[in-house]
mmCIF file of C-alpha atoms in Angstrom:
data_model
loop_
_atom_site.group_PDB
_atom_site.id
_atom_site.type_symbol
_atom_site.label_atom_id
_atom_site.label_comp_id
_atom_site.label_asym_id
_atom_site.label_seq_id
_atom_site.Cartn_x
_atom_site.Cartn_y
_atom_site.Cartn_z
ATOM 1 C CA UNK H 223 16.783 -27.563 28.156
ATOM 2 C CA UNK H 224 19.747 -25.336 28.962
ATOM 3 C CA UNK H 225 23.167 -26.906 28.392
ATOM 4 C CA UNK H 226 26.234 -25.246 29.912
ATOM 5 C CA UNK H 227 29.969 -25.854 29.796
ATOM 6 C CA UNK H 228 32.659 -23.912 31.676
ATOM 7 C CA UNK H 229 36.340 -23.995 30.724
ATOM 8 C CA UNK H 230 39.545 -22.207 31.612
ATOM 9 C CA UNK H 231 41.299 -20.268 28.827
ATOM 10 C CA UNK H 232 44.995 -20.274 29.776
ATOM 11 C CA UNK H 233 47.338 -17.368 29.201
ATOM 12 C CA UNK H 234 50.546 -17.527 27.212
ATOM 13 C CA UNK H 235 53.408 -15.074 27.084
ATOM 14 C CA UNK H 236 54.890 -14.508 23.623
ATOM 15 C CA UNK H 237 58.671 -14.518 23.893
ATOM 16 C CA UNK H 238 59.081 -14.215 20.119
ATOM 17 C CA UNK H 239 56.566 -13.557 17.358
ATOM 18 C CA UNK H 240 57.378 -13.068 13.697
ATOM 19 C CA UNK H 241 54.607 -12.503 11.157
ATOM 20 C CA UNK H 242 55.558 -14.103 7.862
ATOM 21 C CA UNK H 243 54.072 -14.125 4.365
ATOM 22 C CA UNK H 244 50.363 -13.928 3.637
ATOM 23 C CA UNK H 245 48.903 -17.307 2.706
ATOM 24 C CA UNK H 246 46.274 -18.098 0.069
ATOM 25 C CA UNK H 247 43.602 -18.301 2.803
ATOM 26 C CA UNK H 248 44.220 -14.633 3.714
ATOM 27 C CA UNK H 249 45.986 -15.382 6.996
ATOM 28 C CA UNK H 250 49.700 -14.960 7.658
ATOM 29 C CA UNK H 251 52.145 -17.674 8.605
ATOM 30 C CA UNK H 252 53.830 -17.014 11.940
ATOM 31 C CA UNK H 253 56.834 -18.118 13.936
ATOM 32 C CA UNK H 254 56.215 -18.098 17.665
ATOM 33 C CA UNK H 255 57.953 -19.028 20.881
ATOM 34 C CA UNK H 256 55.729 -18.808 23.939
ATOM 35 C CA UNK H 257 55.477 -19.879 27.547
ATOM 36 C CA UNK H 258 52.219 -20.788 29.270
ATOM 37 C CA UNK H 259 51.809 -18.983 32.598
ATOM 38 C CA UNK H 260 49.497 -19.557 35.550
ATOM 39 C CA UNK H 261 46.849 -16.930 34.677
ATOM 40 C CA UNK H 262 43.600 -17.882 32.954
ATOM 41 C CA UNK H 263 40.203 -16.477 32.045
ATOM 42 C CA UNK H 264 37.007 -18.472 32.640
ATOM 43 C CA UNK H 265 34.590 -18.944 29.749
ATOM 44 C CA UNK H 266 31.042 -20.217 30.361
ATOM 45 C CA UNK H 267 28.935 -21.094 27.310
ATOM 46 C CA UNK H 268 25.226 -21.965 27.511
ATOM 47 C CA UNK H 269 22.874 -23.145 24.777
ATOM 48 C CA UNK H 270 19.353 -22.078 25.712
ATOM 49 C CA UNK H 271 17.291 -24.042 23.171
ATOM 50 C CA UNK H 272 15.776 -20.925 21.582
ATOM 51 C CA UNK H 273 16.656 -20.324 17.959
ATOM 52 C CA UNK H 274 19.337 -17.752 17.161
ATOM 53 C CA UNK H 275 20.768 -14.964 19.217
ATOM 54 C CA UNK H 276 24.054 -14.549 21.007
ATOM 55 C CA UNK H 277 24.817 -12.595 24.150
ATOM 56 C CA UNK H 278 28.323 -11.983 25.457
ATOM 57 C CA UNK H 279 28.840 -10.680 28.998
ATOM 58 C CA UNK H 280 32.238 -9.740 30.385
ATOM 59 C CA UNK H 281 31.833 -8.159 33.847
ATOM 60 C CA UNK H 282 33.837 -4.957 34.202
ATOM 61 C CA UNK H 283 34.239 -4.433 30.442
ATOM 62 C CA UNK H 284 32.079 -2.685 27.851
ATOM 63 C CA UNK H 285 32.324 -4.931 24.805
ATOM 64 C CA UNK H 286 31.426 -3.746 21.321
ATOM 65 C CA UNK H 287 28.469 -5.604 19.801
ATOM 66 C CA UNK H 288 30.826 -7.348 17.364
ATOM 67 C CA UNK H 289 33.892 -8.720 19.155
ATOM 68 C CA UNK H 290 36.259 -11.681 18.930
ATOM 69 C CA UNK H 291 33.925 -13.872 20.999
ATOM 70 C CA UNK H 292 30.851 -13.116 18.862
ATOM 71 C CA UNK H 293 32.916 -13.731 15.706
ATOM 72 C CA UNK H 294 34.026 -17.102 17.122
ATOM 73 C CA UNK H 295 30.376 -17.986 17.832
ATOM 74 C CA UNK H 296 29.470 -17.346 14.193
ATOM 75 C CA UNK H 297 32.314 -19.604 13.008
ATOM 76 C CA UNK H 298 31.174 -22.232 15.551
ATOM 77 C CA UNK H 299 27.624 -22.073 14.149
ATOM 78 C CA UNK H 300 28.910 -22.528 10.598
ATOM 79 C CA UNK H 301 31.115 -25.482 11.582
ATOM 80 C CA UNK H 302 28.502 -27.279 13.720
ATOM 81 C CA UNK H 303 25.152 -26.260 12.262
ATOM 82 C CA UNK H 304 23.926 -25.370 15.780
ATOM 83 C CA UNK H 305 21.199 -22.713 15.659
ATOM 84 C CA UNK H 306 20.326 -22.514 19.393
ATOM 85 C CA UNK H 307 20.677 -19.248 21.236
ATOM 86 C CA UNK H 308 24.088 -18.917 22.863
ATOM 87 C CA UNK H 309 24.897 -17.024 26.060
ATOM 88 C CA UNK H 310 28.558 -16.492 26.942
ATOM 89 C CA UNK H 311 30.124 -15.167 30.126
ATOM 90 C CA UNK H 312 33.814 -14.289 30.082
ATOM 91 C CA UNK H 313 35.420 -13.704 33.478
ATOM 92 C CA UNK H 314 38.716 -11.903 32.761
ATOM 93 C CA UNK H 315 41.738 -12.421 34.971
ATOM 94 C CA UNK H 316 44.359 -11.999 32.234
ATOM 95 C CA UNK H 317 45.325 -8.317 31.836
ATOM 96 C CA UNK H 318 44.629 -6.847 28.386
ATOM 97 C CA UNK H 319 47.622 -6.111 26.190
#
């Protein structure tokens, strides 16, 4: 059985961003001031019931095989234990950059 969820991914505008010291977990602490604006991307995620596999489609963009979405899927799998195939469609309306 295919299960699908669609959600909006809102845009924010960084008014201030300062990268601070590196933490023990390898990430950096940050200071940020931002404002949410009215743009958003649409993300549709489907579990297809077949084991493994991940496809990411973003109409109008040529994505590398490994990208931020596919990396997030791997972290999601680790956190949830879900092994179903995952199909993702990202409809971009937020300009890159």
